[in-house]
mmCIF file of N, CA and C in Angstrom:
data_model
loop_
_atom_site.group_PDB
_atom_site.id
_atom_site.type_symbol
_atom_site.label_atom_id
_atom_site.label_comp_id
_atom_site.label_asym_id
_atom_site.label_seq_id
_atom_site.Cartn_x
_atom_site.Cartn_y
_atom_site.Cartn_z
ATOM 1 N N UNK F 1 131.725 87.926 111.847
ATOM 2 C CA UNK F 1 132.585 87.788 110.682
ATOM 3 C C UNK F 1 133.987 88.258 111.033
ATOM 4 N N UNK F 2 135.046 87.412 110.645
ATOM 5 C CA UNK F 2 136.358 87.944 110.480
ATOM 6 C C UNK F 2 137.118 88.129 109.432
ATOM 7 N N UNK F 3 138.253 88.528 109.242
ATOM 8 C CA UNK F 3 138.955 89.167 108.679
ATOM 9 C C UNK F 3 138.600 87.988 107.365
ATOM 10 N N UNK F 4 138.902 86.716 107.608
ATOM 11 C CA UNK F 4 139.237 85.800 106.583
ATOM 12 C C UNK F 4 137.352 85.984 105.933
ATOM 13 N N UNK F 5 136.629 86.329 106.592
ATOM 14 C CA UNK F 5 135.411 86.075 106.154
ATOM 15 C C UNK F 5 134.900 87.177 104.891
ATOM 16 N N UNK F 6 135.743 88.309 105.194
ATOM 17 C CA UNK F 6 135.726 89.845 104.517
ATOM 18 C C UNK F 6 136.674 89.497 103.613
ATOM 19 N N UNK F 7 137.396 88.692 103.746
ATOM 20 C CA UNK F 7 137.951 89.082 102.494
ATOM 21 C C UNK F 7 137.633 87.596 101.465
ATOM 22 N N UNK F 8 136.704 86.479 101.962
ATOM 23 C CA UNK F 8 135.807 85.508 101.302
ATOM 24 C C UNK F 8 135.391 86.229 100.486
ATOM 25 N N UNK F 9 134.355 87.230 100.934
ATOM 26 C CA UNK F 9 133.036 88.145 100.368
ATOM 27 C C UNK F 9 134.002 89.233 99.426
ATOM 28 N N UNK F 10 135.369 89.904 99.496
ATOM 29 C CA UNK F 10 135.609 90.271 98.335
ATOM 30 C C UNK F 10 135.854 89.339 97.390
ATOM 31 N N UNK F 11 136.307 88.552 97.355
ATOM 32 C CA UNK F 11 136.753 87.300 96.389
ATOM 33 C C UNK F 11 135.846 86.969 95.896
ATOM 34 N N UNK F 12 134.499 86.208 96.211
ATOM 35 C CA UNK F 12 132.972 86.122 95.882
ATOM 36 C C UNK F 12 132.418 86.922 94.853
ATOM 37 N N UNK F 13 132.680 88.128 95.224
ATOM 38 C CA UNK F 13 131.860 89.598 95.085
ATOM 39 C C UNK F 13 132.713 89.831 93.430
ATOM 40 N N UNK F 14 133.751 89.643 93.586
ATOM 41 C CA UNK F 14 134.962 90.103 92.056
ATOM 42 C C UNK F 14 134.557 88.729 91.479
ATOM 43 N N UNK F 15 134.156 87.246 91.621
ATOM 44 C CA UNK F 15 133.703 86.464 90.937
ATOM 45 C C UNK F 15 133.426 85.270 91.690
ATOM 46 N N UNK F 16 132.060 85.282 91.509
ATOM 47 C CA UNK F 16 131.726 84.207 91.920
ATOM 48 C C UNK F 16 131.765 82.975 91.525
ATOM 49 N N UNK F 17 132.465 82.561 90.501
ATOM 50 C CA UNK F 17 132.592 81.672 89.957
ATOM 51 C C UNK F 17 133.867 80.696 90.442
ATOM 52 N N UNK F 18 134.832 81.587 91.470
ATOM 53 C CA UNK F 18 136.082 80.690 91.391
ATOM 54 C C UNK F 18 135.819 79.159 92.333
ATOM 55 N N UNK F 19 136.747 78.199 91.839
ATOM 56 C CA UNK F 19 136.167 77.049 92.794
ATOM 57 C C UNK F 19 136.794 77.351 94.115
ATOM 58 N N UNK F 20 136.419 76.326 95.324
ATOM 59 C CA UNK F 20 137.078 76.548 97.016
ATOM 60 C C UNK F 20 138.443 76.537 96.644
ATOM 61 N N UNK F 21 139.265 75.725 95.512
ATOM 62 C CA UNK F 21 140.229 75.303 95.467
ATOM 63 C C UNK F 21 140.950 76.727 95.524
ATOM 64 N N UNK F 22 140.742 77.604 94.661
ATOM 65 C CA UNK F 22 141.172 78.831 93.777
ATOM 66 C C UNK F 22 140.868 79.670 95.399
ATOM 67 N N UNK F 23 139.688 79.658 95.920
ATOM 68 C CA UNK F 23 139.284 80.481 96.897
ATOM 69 C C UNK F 23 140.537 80.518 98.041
ATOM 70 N N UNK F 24 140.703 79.085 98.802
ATOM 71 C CA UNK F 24 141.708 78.438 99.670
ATOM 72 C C UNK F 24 142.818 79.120 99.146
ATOM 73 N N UNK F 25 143.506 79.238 97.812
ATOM 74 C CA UNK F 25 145.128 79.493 97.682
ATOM 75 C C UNK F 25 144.765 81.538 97.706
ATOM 76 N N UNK F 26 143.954 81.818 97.835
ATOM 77 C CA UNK F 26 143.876 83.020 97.830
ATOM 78 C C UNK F 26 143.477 83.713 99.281
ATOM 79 N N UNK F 27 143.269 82.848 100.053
ATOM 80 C CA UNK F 27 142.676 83.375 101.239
ATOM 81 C C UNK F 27 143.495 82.731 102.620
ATOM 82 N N UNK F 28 144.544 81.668 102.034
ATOM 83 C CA UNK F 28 145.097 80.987 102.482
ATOM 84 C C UNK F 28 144.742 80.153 103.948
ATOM 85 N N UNK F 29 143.726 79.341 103.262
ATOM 86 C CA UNK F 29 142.942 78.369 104.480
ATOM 87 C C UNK F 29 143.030 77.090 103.578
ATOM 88 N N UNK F 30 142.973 75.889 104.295
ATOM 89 C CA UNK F 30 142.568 74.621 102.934
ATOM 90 C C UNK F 30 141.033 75.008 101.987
ATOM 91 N N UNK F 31 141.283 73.749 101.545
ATOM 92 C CA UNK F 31 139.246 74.563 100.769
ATOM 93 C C UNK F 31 138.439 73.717 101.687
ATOM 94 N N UNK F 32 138.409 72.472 102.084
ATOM 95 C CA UNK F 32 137.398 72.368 103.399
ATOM 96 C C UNK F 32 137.183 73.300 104.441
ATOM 97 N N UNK F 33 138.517 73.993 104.774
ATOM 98 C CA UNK F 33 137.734 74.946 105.735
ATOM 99 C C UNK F 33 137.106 76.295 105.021
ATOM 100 N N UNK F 34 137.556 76.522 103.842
ATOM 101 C CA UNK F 34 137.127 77.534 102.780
ATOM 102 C C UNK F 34 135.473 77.158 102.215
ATOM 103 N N UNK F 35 135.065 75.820 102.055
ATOM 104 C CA UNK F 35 133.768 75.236 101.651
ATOM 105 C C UNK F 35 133.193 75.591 103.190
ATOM 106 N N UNK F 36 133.488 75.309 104.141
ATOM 107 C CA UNK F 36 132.868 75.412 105.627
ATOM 108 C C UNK F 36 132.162 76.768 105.645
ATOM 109 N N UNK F 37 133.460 77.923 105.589
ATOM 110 C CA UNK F 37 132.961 79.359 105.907
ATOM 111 C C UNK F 37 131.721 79.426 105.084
ATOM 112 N N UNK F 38 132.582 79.502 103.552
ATOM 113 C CA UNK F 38 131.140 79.634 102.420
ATOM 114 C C UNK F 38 129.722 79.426 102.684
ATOM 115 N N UNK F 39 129.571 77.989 103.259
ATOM 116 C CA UNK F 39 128.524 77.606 103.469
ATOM 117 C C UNK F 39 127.689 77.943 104.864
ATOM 118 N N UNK F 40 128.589 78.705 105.566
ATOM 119 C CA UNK F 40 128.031 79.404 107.466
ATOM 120 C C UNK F 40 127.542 80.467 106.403
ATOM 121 N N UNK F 41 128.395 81.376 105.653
ATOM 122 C CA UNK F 41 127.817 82.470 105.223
ATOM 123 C C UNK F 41 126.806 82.917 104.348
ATOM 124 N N UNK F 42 126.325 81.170 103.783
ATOM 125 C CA UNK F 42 125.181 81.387 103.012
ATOM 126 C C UNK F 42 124.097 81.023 103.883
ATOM 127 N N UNK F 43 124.306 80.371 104.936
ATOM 128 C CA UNK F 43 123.090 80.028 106.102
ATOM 129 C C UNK F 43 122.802 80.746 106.703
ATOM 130 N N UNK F 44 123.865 81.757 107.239
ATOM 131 C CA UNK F 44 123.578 83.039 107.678
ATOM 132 C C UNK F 44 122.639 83.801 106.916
ATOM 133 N N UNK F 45 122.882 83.705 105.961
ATOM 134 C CA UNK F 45 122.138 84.894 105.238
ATOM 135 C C UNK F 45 122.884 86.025 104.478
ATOM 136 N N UNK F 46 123.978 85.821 104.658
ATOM 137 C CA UNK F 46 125.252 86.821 104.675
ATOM 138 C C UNK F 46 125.058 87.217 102.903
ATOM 139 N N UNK F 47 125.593 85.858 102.561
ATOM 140 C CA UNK F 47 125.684 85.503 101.151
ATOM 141 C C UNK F 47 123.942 85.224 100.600
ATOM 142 N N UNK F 48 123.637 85.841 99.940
ATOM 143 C CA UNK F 48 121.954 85.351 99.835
ATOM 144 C C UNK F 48 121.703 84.545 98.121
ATOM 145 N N UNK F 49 122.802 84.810 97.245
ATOM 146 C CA UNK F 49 122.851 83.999 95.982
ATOM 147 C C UNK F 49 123.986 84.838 95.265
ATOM 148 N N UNK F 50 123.803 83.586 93.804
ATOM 149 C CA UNK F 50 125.547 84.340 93.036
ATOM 150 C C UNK F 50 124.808 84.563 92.073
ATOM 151 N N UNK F 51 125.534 85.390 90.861
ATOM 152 C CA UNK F 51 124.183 86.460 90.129
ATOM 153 C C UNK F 51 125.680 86.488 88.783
ATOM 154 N N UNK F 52 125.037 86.695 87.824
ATOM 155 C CA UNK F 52 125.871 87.606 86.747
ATOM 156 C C UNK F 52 125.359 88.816 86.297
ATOM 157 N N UNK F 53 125.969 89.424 86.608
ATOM 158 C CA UNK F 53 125.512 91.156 86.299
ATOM 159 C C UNK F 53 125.378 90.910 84.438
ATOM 160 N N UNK F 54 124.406 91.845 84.123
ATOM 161 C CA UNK F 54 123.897 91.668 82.649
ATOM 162 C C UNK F 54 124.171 92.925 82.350
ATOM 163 N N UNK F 55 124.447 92.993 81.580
ATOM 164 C CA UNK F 55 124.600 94.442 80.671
ATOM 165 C C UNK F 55 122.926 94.957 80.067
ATOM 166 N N UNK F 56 121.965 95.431 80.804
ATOM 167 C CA UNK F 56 120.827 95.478 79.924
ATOM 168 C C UNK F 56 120.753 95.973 78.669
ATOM 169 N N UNK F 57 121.110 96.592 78.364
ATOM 170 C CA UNK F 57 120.616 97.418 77.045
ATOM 171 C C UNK F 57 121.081 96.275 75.764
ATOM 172 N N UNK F 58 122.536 95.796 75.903
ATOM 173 C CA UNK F 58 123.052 94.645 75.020
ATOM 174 C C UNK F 58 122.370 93.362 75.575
ATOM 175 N N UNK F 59 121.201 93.282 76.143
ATOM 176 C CA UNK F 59 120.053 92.226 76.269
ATOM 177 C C UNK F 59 119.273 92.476 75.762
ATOM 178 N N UNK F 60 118.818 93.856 75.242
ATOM 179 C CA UNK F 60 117.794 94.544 74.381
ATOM 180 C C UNK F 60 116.864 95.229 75.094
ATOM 181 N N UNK F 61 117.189 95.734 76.419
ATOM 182 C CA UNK F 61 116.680 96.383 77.537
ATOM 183 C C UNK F 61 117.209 97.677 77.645
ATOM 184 N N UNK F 62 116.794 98.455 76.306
ATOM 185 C CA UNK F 62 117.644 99.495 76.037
ATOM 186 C C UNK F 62 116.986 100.822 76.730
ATOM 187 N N UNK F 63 115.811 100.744 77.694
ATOM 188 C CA UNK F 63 115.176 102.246 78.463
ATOM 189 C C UNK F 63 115.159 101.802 79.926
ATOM 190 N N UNK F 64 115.972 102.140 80.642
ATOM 191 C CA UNK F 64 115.786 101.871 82.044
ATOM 192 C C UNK F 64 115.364 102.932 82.803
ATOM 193 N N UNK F 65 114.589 102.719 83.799
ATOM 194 C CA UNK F 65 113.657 103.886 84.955
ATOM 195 C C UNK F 65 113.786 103.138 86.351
ATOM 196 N N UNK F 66 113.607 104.763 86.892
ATOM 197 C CA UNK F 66 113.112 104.430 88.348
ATOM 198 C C UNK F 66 112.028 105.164 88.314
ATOM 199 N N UNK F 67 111.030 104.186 88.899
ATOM 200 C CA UNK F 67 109.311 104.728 88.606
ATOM 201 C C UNK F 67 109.005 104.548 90.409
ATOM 202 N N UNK F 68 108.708 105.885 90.904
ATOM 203 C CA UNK F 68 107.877 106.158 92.371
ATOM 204 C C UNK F 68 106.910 106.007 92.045
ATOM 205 N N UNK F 69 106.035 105.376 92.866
ATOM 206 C CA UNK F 69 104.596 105.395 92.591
ATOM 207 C C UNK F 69 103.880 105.764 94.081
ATOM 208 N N UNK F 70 103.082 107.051 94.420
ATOM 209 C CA UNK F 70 102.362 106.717 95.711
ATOM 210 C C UNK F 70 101.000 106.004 95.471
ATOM 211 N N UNK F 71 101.058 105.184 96.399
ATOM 212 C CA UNK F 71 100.202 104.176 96.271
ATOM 213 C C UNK F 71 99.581 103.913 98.090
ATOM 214 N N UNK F 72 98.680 103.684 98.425
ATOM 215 C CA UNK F 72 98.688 103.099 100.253
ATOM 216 C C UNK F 72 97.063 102.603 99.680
ATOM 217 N N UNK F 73 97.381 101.754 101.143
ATOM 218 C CA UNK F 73 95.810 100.881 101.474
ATOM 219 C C UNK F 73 96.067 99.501 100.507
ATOM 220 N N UNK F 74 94.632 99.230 100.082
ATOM 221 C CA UNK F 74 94.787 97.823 99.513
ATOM 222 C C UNK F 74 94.847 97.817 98.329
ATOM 223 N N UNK F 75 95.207 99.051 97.554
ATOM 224 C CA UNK F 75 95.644 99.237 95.913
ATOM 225 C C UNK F 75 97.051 99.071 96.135
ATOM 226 N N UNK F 76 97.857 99.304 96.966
ATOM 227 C CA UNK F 76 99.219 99.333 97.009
ATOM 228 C C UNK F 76 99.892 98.700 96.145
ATOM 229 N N UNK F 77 100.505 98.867 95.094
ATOM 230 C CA UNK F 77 101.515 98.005 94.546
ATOM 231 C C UNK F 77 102.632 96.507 95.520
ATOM 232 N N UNK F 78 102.642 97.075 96.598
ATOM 233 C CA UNK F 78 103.221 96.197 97.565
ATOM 234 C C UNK F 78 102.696 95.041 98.111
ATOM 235 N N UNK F 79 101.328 95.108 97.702
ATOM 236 C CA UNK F 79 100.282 94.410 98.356
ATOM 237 C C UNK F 79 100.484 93.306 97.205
ATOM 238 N N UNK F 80 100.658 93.504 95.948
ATOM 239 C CA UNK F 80 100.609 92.872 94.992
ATOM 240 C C UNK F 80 101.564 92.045 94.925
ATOM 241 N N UNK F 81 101.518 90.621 94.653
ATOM 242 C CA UNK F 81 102.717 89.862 95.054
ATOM 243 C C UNK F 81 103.065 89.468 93.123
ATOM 244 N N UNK F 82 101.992 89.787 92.475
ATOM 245 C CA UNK F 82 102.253 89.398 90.900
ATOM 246 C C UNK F 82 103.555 90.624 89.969
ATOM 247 N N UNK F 83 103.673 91.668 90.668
ATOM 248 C CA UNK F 83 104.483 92.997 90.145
ATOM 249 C C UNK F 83 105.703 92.193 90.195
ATOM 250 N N UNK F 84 105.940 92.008 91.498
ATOM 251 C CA UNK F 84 107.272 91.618 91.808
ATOM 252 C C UNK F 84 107.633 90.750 90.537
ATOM 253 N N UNK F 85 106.736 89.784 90.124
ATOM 254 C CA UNK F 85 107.496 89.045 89.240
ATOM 255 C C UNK F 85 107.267 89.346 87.193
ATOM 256 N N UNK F 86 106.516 90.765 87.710
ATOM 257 C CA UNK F 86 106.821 90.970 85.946
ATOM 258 C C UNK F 86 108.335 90.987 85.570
ATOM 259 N N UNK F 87 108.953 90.870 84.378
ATOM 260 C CA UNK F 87 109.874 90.946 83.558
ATOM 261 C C UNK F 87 109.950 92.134 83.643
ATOM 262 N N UNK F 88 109.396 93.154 83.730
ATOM 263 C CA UNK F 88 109.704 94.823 83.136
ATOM 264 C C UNK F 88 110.641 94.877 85.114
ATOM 265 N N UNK F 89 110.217 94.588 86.100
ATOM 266 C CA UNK F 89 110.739 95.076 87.165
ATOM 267 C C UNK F 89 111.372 94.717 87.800
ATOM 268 N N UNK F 90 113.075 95.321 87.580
ATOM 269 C CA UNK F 90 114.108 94.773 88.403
ATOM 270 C C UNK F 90 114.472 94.617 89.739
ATOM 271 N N UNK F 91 113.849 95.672 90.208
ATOM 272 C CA UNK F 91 114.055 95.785 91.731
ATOM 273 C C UNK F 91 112.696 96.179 92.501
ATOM 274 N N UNK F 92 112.265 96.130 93.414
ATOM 275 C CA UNK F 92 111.308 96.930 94.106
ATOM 276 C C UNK F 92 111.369 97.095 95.412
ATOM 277 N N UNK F 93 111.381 98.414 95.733
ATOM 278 C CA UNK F 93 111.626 98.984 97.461
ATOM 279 C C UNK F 93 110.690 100.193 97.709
ATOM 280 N N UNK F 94 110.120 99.182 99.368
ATOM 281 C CA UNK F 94 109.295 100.378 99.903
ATOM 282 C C UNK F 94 110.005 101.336 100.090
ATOM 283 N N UNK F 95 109.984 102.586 100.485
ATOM 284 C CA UNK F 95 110.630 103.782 100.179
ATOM 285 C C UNK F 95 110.137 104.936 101.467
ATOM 286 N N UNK F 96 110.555 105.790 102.278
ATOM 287 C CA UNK F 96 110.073 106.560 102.154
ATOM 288 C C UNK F 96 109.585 108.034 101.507
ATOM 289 N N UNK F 97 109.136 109.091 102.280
ATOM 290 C CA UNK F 97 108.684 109.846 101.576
ATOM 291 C C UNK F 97 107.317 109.997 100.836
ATOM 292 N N UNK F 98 107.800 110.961 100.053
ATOM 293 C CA UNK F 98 106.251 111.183 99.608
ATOM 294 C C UNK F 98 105.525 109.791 98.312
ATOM 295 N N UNK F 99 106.174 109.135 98.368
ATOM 296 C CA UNK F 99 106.108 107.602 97.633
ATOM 297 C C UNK F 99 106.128 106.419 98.263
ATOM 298 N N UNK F 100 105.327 105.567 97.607
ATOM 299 C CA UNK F 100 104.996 104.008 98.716
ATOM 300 C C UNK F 100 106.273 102.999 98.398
ATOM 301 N N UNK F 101 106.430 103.529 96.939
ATOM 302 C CA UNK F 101 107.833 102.294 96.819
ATOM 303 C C UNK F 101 108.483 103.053 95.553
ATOM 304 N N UNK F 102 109.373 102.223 95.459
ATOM 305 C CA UNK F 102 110.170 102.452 94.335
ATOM 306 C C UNK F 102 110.773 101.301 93.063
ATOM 307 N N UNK F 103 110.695 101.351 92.221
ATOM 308 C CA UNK F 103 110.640 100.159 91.352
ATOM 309 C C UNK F 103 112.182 100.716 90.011
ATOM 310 N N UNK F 104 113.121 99.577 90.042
ATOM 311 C CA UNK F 104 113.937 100.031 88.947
ATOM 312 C C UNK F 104 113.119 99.422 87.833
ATOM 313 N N UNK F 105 113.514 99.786 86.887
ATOM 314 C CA UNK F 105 112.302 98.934 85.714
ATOM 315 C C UNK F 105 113.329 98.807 84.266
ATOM 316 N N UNK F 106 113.366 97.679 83.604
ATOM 317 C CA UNK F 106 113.906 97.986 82.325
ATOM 318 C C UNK F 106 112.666 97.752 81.393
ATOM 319 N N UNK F 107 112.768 98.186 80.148
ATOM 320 C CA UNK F 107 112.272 97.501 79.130
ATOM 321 C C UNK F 107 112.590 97.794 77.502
ATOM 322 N N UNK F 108 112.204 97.072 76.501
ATOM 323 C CA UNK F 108 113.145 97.701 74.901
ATOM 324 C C UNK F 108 112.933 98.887 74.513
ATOM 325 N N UNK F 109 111.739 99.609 74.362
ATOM 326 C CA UNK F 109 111.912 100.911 73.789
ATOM 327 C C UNK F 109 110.667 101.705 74.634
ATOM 328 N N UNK F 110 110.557 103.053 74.390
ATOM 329 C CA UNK F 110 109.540 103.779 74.754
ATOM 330 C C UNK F 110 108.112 103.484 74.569
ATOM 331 N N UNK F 111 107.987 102.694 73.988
ATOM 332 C CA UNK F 111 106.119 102.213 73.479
ATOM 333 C C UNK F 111 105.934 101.262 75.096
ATOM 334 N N UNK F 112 106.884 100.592 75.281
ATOM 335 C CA UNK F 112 106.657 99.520 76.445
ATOM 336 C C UNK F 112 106.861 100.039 77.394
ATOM 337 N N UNK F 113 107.539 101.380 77.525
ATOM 338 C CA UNK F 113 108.108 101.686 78.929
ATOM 339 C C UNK F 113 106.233 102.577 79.077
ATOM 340 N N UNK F 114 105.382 103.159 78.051
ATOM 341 C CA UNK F 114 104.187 103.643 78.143
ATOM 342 C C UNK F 114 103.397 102.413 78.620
ATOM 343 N N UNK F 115 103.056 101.477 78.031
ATOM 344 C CA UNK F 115 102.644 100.275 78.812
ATOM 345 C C UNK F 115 102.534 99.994 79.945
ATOM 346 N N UNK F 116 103.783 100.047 80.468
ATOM 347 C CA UNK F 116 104.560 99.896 81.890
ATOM 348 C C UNK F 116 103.694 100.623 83.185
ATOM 349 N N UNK F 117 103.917 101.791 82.304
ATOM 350 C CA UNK F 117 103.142 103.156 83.313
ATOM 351 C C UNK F 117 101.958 102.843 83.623
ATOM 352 N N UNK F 118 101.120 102.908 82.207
ATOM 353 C CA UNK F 118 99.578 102.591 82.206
ATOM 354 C C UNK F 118 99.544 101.270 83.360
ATOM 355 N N UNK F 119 100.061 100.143 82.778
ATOM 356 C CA UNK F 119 100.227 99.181 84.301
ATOM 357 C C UNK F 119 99.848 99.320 85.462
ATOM 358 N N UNK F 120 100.998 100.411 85.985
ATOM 359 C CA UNK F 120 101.256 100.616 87.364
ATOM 360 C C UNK F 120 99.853 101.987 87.901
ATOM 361 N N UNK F 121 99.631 102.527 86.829
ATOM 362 C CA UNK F 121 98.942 103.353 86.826
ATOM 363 C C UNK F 121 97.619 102.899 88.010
ATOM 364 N N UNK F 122 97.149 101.937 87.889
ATOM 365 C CA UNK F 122 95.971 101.371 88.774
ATOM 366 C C UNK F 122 96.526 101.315 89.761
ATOM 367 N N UNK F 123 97.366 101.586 90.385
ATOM 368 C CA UNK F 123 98.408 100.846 91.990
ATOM 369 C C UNK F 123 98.651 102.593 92.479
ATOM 370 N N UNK F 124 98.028 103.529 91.574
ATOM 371 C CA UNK F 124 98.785 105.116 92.286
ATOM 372 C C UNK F 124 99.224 105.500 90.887
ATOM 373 N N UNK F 125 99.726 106.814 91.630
ATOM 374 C CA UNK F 125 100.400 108.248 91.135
ATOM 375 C C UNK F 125 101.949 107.425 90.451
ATOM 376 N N UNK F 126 102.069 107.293 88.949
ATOM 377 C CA UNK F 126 103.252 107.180 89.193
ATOM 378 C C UNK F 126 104.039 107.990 88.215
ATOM 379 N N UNK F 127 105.959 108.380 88.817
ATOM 380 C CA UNK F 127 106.375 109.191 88.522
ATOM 381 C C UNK F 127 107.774 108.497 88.010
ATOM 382 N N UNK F 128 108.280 108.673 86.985
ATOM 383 C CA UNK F 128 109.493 108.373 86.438
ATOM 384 C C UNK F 128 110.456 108.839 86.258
ATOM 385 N N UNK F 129 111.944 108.727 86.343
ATOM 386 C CA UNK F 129 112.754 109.281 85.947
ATOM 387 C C UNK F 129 113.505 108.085 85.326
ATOM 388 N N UNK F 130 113.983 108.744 83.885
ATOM 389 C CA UNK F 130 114.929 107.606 82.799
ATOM 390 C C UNK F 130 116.009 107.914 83.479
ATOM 391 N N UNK F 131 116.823 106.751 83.253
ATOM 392 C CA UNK F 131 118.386 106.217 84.074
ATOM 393 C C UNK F 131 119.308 106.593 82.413
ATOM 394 N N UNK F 132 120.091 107.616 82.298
ATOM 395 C CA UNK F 132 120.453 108.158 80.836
ATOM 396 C C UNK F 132 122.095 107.484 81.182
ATOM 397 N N UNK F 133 122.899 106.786 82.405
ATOM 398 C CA UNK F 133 123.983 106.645 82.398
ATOM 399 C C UNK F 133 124.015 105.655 83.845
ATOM 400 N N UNK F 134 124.767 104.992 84.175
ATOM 401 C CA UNK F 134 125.182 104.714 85.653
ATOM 402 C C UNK F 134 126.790 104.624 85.696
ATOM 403 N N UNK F 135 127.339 106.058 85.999
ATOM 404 C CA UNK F 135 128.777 105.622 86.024
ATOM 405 C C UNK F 135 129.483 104.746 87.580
ATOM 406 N N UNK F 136 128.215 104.401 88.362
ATOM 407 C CA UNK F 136 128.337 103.734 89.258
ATOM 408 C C UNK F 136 127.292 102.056 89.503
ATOM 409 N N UNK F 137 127.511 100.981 88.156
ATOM 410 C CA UNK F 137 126.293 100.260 87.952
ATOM 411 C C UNK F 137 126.145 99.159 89.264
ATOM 412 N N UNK F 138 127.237 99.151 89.939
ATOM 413 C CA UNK F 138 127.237 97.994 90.938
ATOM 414 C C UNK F 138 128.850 98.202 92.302
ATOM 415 N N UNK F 139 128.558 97.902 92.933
ATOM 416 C CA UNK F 139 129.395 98.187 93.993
ATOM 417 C C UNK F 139 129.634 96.960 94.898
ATOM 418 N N UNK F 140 130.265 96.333 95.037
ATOM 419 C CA UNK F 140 130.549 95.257 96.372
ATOM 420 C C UNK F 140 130.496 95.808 97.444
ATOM 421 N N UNK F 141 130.090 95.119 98.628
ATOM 422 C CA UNK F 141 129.804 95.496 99.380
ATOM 423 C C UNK F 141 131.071 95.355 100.350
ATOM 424 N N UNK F 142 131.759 95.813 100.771
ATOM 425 C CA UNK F 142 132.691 95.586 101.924
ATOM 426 C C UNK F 142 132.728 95.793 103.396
ATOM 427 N N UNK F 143 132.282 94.802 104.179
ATOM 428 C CA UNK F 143 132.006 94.907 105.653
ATOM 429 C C UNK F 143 133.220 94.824 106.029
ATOM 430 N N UNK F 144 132.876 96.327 107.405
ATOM 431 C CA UNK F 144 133.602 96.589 108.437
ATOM 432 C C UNK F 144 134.054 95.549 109.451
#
């Protein structure tokens, strides 16, 4: 990656929405060669998809957690390829430590986030902590 490529991925990253046209007068390349990079950097892998950050709670996803669960062998939550795609779980990462993974989780109120638990409960030990703020909700990534 070069310079013009880093600063693609900030432009991207602040909105993904702009067209090559908008991209090109900002990065100052034509937009064919601006559509070119784009598209090395999504083959690469670089770029992996474009996303709109959601505000959860004003989606009605008003209790968010990070739930550890230790779990190993063939109960593992990891093993499970159906978790990944509940609605309650935003993220999921093996982890180390004294935990098999780690799961961000939203859901509307405390009755469901009990649900949730009971859920995961068959997969291991699991342990929660409520997310009460993120004064840091998302970060671009900026390569060296």
């Amino acid at each position: 990656m070069d310079a013009v490529d880093r600063l693609l991925l900030a432009e991207l990253q602040n909105d993904a929405r702009l067209s090559f046209n908008e991209l090109s007068r900002r990065v100052n390349l034509s937009s064919p060669a601006v559509a070119e990079r784009v598209r090395r950097l999504e083959s690469e892998g670089v770029i992996s998809g474009y996303h709109a950050h959601v505000d959860l709670a004003r989606a009605g996803l008003a209790v968010t957690a990070l739930v550890q669960i230790q779990c190993y062998g063939p109960r593992c939550v990891l093993r499970d390829p159906s978790v990944a795609a509940w609605p309650e779980v935003q993220q999921l990462h093996r982890v180390t430590g004294g935990a098999c993974c780690a799961l961000l989780v939203a859901v509307s109120g405390m009755a469901e986030f009990e649900q949730l638990i009971d859920r995961l409960a068959v997969y291991g030990q699991p342990s929660s902590s409520m997310i009460l703020s993120s004064p840091v909700p998302w970060q671009p990534v900026v390569p060296s």
